[in-house]
mmCIF file with all atom_site columns, C-alpha atoms in Angstrom:
data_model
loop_
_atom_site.group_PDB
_atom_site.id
_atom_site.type_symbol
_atom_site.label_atom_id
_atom_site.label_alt_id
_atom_site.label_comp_id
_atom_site.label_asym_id
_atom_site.label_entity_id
_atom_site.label_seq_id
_atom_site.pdbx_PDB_ins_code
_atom_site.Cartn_x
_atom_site.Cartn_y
_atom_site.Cartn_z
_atom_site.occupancy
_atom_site.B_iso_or_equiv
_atom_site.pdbx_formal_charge
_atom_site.auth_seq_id
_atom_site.auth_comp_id
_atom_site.auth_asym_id
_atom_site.auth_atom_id
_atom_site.pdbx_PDB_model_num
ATOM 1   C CA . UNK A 1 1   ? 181.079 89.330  120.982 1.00 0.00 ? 260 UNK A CA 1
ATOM 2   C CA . UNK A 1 2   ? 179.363 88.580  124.188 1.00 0.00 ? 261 UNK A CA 1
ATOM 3   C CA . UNK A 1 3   ? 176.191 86.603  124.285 1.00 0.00 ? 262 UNK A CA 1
ATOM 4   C CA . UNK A 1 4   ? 172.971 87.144  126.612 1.00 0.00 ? 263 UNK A CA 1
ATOM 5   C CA . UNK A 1 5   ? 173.130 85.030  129.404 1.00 0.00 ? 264 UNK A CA 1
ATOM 6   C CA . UNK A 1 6   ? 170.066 82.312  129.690 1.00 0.00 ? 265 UNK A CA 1
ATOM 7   C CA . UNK A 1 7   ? 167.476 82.813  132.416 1.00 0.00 ? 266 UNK A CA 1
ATOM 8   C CA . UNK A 1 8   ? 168.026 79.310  134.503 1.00 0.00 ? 267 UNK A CA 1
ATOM 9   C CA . UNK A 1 9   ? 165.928 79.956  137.399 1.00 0.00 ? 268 UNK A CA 1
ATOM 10  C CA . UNK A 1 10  ? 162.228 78.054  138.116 1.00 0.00 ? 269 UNK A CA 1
ATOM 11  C CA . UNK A 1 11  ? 159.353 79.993  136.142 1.00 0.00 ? 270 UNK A CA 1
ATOM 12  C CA . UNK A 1 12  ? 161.130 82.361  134.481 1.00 0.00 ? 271 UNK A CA 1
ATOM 13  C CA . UNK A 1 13  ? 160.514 83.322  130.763 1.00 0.00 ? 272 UNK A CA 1
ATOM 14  C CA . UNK A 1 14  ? 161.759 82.026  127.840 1.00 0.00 ? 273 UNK A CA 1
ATOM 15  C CA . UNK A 1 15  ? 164.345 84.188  125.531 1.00 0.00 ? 274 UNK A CA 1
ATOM 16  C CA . UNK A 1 16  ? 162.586 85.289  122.362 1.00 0.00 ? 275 UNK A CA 1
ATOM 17  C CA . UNK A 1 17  ? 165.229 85.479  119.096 1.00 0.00 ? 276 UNK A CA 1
ATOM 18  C CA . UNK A 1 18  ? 166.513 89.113  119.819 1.00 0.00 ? 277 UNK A CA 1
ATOM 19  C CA . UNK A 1 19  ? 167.696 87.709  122.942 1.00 0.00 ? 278 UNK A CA 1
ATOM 20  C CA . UNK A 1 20  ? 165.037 89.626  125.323 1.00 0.00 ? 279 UNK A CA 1
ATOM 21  C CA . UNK A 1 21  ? 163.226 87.886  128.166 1.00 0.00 ? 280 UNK A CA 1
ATOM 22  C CA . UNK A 1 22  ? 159.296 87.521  127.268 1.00 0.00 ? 281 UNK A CA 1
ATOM 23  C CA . UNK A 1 23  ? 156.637 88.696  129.436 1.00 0.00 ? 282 UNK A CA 1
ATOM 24  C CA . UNK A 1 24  ? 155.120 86.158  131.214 1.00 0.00 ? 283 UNK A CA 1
ATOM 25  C CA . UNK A 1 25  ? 151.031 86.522  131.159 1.00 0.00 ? 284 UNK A CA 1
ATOM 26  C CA . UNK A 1 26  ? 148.986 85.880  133.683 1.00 0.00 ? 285 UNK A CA 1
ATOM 27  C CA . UNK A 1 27  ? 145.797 86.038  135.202 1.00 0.00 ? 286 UNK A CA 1
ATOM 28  C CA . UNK A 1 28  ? 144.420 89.016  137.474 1.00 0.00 ? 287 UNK A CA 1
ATOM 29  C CA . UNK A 1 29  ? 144.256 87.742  140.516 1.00 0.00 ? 288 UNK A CA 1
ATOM 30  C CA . UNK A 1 30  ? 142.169 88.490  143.498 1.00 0.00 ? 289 UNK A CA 1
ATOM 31  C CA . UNK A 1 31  ? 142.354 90.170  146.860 1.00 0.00 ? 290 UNK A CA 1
ATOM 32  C CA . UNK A 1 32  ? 143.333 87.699  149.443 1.00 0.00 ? 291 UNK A CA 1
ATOM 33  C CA . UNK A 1 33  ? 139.746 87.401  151.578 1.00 0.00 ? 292 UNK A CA 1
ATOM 34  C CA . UNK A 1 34  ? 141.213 88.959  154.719 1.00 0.00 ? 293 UNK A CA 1
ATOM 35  C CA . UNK A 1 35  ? 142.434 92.288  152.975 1.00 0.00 ? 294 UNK A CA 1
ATOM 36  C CA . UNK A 1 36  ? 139.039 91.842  151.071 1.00 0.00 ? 295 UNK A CA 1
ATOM 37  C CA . UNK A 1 37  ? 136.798 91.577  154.521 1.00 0.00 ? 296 UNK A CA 1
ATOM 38  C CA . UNK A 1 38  ? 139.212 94.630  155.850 1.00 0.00 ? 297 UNK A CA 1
ATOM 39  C CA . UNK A 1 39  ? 138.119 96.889  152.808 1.00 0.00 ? 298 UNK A CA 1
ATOM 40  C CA . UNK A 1 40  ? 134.571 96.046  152.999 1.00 0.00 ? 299 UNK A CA 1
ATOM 41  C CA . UNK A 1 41  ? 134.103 96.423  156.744 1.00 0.00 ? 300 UNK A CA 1
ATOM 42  C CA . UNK A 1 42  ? 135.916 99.443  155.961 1.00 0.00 ? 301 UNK A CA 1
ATOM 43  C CA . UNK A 1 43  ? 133.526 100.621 153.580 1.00 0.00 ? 302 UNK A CA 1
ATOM 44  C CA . UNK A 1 44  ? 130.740 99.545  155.672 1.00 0.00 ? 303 UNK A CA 1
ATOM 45  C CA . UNK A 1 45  ? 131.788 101.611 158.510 1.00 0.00 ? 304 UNK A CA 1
ATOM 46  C CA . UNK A 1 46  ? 132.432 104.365 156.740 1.00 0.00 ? 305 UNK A CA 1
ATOM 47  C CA . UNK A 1 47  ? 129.096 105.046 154.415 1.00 0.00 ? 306 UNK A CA 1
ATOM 48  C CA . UNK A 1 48  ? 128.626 108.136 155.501 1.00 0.00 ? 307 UNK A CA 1
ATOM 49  C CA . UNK A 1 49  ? 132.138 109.758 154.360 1.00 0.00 ? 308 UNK A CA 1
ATOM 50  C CA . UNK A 1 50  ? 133.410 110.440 150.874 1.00 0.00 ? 309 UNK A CA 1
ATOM 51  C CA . UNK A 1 51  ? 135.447 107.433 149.703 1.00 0.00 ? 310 UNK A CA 1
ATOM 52  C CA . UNK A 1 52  ? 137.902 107.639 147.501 1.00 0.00 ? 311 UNK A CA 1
ATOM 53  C CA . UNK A 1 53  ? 140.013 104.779 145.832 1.00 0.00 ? 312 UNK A CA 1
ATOM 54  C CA . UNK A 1 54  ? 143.183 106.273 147.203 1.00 0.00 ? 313 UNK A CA 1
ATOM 55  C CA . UNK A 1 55  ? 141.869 105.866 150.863 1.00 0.00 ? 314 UNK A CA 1
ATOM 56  C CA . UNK A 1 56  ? 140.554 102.198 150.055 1.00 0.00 ? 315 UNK A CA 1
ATOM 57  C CA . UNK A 1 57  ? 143.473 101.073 148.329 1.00 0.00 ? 316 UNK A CA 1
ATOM 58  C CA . UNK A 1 58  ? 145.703 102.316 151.183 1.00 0.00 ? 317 UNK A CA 1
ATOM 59  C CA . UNK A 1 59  ? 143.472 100.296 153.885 1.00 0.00 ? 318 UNK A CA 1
ATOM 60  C CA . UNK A 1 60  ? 145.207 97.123  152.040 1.00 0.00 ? 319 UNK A CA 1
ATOM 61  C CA . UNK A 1 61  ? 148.458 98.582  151.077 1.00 0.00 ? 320 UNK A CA 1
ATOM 62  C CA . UNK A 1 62  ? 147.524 99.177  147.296 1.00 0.00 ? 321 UNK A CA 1
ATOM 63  C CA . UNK A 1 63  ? 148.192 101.651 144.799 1.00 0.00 ? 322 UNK A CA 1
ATOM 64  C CA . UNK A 1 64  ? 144.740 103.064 143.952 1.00 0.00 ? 323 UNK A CA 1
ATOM 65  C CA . UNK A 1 65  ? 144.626 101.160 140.200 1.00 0.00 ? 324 UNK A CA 1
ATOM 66  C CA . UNK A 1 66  ? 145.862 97.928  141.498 1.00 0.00 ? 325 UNK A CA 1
ATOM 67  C CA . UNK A 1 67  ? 143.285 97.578  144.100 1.00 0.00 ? 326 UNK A CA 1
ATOM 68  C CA . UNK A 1 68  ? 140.963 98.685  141.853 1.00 0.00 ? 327 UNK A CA 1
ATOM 69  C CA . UNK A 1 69  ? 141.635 95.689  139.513 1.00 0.00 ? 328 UNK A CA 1
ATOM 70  C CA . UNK A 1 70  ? 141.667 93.359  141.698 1.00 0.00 ? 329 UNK A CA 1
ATOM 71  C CA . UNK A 1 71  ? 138.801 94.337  143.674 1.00 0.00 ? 330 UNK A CA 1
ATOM 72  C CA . UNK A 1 72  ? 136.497 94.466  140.804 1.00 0.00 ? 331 UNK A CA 1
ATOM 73  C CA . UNK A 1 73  ? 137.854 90.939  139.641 1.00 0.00 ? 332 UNK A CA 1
ATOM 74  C CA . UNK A 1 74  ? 137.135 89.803  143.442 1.00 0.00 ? 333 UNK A CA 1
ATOM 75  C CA . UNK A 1 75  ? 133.873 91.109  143.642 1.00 0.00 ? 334 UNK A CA 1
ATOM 76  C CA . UNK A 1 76  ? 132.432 91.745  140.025 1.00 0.00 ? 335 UNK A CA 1
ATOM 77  C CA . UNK A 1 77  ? 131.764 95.551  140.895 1.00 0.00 ? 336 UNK A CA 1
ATOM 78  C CA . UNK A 1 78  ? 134.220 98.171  140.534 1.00 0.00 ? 337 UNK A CA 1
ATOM 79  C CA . UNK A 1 79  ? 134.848 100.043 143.943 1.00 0.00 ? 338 UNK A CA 1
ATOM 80  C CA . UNK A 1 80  ? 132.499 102.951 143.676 1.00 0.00 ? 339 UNK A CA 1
ATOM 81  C CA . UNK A 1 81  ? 129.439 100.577 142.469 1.00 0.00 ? 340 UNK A CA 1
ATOM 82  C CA . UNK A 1 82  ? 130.618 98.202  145.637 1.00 0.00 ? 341 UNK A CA 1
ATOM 83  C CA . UNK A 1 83  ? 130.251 101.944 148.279 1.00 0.00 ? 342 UNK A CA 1
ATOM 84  C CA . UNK A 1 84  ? 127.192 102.562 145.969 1.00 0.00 ? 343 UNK A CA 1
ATOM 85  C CA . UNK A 1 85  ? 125.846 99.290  146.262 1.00 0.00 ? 344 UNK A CA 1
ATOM 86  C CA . UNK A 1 86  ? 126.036 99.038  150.297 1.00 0.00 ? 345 UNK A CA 1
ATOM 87  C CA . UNK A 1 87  ? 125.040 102.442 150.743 1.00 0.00 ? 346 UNK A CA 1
ATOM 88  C CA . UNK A 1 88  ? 121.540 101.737 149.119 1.00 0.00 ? 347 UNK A CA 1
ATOM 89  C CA . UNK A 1 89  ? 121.184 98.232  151.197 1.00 0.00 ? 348 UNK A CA 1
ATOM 90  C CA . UNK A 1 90  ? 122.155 100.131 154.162 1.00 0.00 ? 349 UNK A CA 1
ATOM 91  C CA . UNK A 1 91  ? 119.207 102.928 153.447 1.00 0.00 ? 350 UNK A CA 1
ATOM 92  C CA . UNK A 1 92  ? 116.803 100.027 152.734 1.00 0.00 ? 351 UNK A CA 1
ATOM 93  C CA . UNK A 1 93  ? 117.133 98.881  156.218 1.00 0.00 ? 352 UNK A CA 1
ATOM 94  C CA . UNK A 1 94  ? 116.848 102.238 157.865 1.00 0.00 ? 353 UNK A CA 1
ATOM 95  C CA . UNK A 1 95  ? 113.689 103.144 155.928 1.00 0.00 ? 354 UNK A CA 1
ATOM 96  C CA . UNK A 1 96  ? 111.954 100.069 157.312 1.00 0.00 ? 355 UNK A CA 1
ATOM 97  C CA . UNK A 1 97  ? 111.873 101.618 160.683 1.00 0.00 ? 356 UNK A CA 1
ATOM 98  C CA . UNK A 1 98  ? 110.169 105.061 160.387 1.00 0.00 ? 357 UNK A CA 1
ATOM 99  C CA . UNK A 1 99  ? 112.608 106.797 163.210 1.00 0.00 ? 358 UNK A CA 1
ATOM 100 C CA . UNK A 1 100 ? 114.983 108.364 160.881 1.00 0.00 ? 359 UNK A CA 1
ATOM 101 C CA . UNK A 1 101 ? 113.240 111.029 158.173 1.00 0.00 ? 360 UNK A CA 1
ATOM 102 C CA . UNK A 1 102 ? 114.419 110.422 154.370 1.00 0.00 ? 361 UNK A CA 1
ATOM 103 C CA . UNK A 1 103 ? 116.986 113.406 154.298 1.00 0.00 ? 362 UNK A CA 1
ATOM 104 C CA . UNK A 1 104 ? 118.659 112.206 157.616 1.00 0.00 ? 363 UNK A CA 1
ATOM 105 C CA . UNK A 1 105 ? 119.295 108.857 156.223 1.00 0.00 ? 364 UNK A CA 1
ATOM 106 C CA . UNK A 1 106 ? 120.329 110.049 152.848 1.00 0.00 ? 365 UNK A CA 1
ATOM 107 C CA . UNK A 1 107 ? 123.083 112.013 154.805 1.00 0.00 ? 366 UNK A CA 1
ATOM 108 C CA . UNK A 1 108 ? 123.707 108.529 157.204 1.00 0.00 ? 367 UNK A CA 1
ATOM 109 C CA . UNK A 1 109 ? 124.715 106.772 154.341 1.00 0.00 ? 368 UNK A CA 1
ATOM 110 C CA . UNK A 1 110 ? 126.499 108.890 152.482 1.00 0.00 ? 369 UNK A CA 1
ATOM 111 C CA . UNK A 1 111 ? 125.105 111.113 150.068 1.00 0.00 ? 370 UNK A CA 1
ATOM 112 C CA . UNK A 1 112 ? 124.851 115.222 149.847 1.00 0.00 ? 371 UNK A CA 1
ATOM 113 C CA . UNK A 1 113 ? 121.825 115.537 148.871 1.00 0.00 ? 372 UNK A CA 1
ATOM 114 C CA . UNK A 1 114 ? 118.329 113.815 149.051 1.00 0.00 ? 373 UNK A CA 1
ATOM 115 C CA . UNK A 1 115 ? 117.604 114.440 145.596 1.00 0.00 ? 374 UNK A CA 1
ATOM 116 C CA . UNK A 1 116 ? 120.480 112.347 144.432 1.00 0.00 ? 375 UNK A CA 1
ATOM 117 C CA . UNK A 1 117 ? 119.902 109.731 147.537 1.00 0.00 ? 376 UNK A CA 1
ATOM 118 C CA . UNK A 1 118 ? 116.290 109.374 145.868 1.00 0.00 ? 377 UNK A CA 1
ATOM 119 C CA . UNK A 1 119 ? 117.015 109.108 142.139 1.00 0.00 ? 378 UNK A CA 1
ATOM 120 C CA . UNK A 1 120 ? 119.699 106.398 143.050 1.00 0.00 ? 379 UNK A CA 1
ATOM 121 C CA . UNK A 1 121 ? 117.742 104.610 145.114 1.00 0.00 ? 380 UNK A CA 1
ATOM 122 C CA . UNK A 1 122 ? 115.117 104.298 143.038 1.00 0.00 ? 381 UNK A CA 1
ATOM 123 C CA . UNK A 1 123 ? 117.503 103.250 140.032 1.00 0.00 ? 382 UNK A CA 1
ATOM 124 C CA . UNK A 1 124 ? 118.812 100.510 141.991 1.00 0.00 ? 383 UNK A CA 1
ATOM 125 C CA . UNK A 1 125 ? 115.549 99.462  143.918 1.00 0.00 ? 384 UNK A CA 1
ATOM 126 C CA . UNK A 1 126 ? 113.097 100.553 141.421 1.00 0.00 ? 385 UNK A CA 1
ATOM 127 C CA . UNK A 1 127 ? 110.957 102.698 143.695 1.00 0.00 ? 386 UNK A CA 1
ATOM 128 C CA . UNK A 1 128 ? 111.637 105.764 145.465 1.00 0.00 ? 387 UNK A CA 1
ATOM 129 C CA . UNK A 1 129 ? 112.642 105.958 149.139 1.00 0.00 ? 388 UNK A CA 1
ATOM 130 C CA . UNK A 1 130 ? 109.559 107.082 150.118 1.00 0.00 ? 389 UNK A CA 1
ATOM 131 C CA . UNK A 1 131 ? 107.127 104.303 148.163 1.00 0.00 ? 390 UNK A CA 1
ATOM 132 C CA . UNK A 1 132 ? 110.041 101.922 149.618 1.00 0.00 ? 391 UNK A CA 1
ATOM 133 C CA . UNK A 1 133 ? 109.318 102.813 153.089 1.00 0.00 ? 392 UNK A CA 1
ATOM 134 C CA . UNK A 1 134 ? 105.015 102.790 152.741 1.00 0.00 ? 393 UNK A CA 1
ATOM 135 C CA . UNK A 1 135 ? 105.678 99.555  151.014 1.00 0.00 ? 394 UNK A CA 1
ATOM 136 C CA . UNK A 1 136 ? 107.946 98.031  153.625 1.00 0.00 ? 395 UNK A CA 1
ATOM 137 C CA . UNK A 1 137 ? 105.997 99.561  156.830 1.00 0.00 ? 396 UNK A CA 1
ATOM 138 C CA . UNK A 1 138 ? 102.584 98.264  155.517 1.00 0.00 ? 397 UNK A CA 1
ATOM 139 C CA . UNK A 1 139 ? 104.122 94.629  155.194 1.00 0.00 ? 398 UNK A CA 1
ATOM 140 C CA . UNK A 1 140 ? 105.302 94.991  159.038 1.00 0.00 ? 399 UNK A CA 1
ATOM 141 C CA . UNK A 1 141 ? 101.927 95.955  160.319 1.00 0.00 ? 400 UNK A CA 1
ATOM 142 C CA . UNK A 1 142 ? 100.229 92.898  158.450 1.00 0.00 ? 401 UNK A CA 1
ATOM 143 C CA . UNK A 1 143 ? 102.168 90.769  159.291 1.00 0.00 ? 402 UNK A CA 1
ATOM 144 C CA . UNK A 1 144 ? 102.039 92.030  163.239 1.00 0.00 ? 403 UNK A CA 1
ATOM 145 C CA . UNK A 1 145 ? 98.087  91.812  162.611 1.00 0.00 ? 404 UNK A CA 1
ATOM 146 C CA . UNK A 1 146 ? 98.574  88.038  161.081 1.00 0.00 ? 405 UNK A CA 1
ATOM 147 C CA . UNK A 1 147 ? 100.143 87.286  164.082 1.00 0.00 ? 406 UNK A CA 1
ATOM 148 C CA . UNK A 1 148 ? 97.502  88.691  166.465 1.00 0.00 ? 407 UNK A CA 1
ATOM 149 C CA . UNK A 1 149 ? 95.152  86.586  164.655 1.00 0.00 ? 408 UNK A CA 1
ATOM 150 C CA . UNK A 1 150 ? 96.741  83.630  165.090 1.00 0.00 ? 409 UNK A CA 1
ATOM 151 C CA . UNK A 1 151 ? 97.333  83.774  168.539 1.00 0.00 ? 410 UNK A CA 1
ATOM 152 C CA . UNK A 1 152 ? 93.401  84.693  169.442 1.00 0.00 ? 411 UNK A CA 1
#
């Protein structure tokens, strides 16, 4: 009868009694920060297309679950919260300047339709795009009066 040969090398498992190697558990790891910063600016640059987790696990040489694993564990948001997440800061800064209308930037960062831009901005921000922008243009143009009344 033959017998199962032991595992000698560094940081391998232990044999269990059938003779079988045990897994070895370990901890989810963590995108390395440079493929990290790669995905992101990725994402970033790219707001205004449909994202999928195939095409953002493939900018980092991932299969699709993997990345998605370890990018939540990286950045405590799943993927599609993360495009979510910077699509709604992104509109936040293009409503404070009053250039752009409210369906042109819902289509700038990403989303079909300004009915769904607006009911996900305002579940993230807590006001609507609109109250958002009256809010955030009313607080420019005191604070440009503050400063012409300091300098008389």
């Amino acid at each position: 009868m033959t017998t199962m040969p032991q595992l000698t090398s560094a940081g391998s498992s232990a044999l269990d009694t059938s003779g079988w190697p045990t897994p070895v558990r370990r901890e989810i790891g963590t995108l390395p920060l440079s493929r990290l910063r790669r995905v992101t600016d990725y994402i970033r640059e790219h707001l205004d297309q449909h994202l999928t987790l195939a095409q953002l696990g493939a900018v980092v040489y991932m299969s699709p679950y993997h990345f998605a694993r370890l990018f939540q564990h990286s950045t405590g948001l799943p993927p599609h919260r993360f495009v979510v997440r910077a699509r709604i800061d992104h509109a936040a800064t293009l409503l404070a300047a009053p250039e752009l209308s409210i369906t042109q930037i819902s289509r700038v960062v990403g989303f079909r339709t300004p009915s769904h831009f607006a009911t996900v901005f305002h579940r993230l921000m807590g006001v609507t795009p609109s109250e958002y922008r009256v809010r955030h243009l009313r607080a420019d143009r005191s604070d440009r009066e503050g400063d012409r009344d300091g300098m008389q």
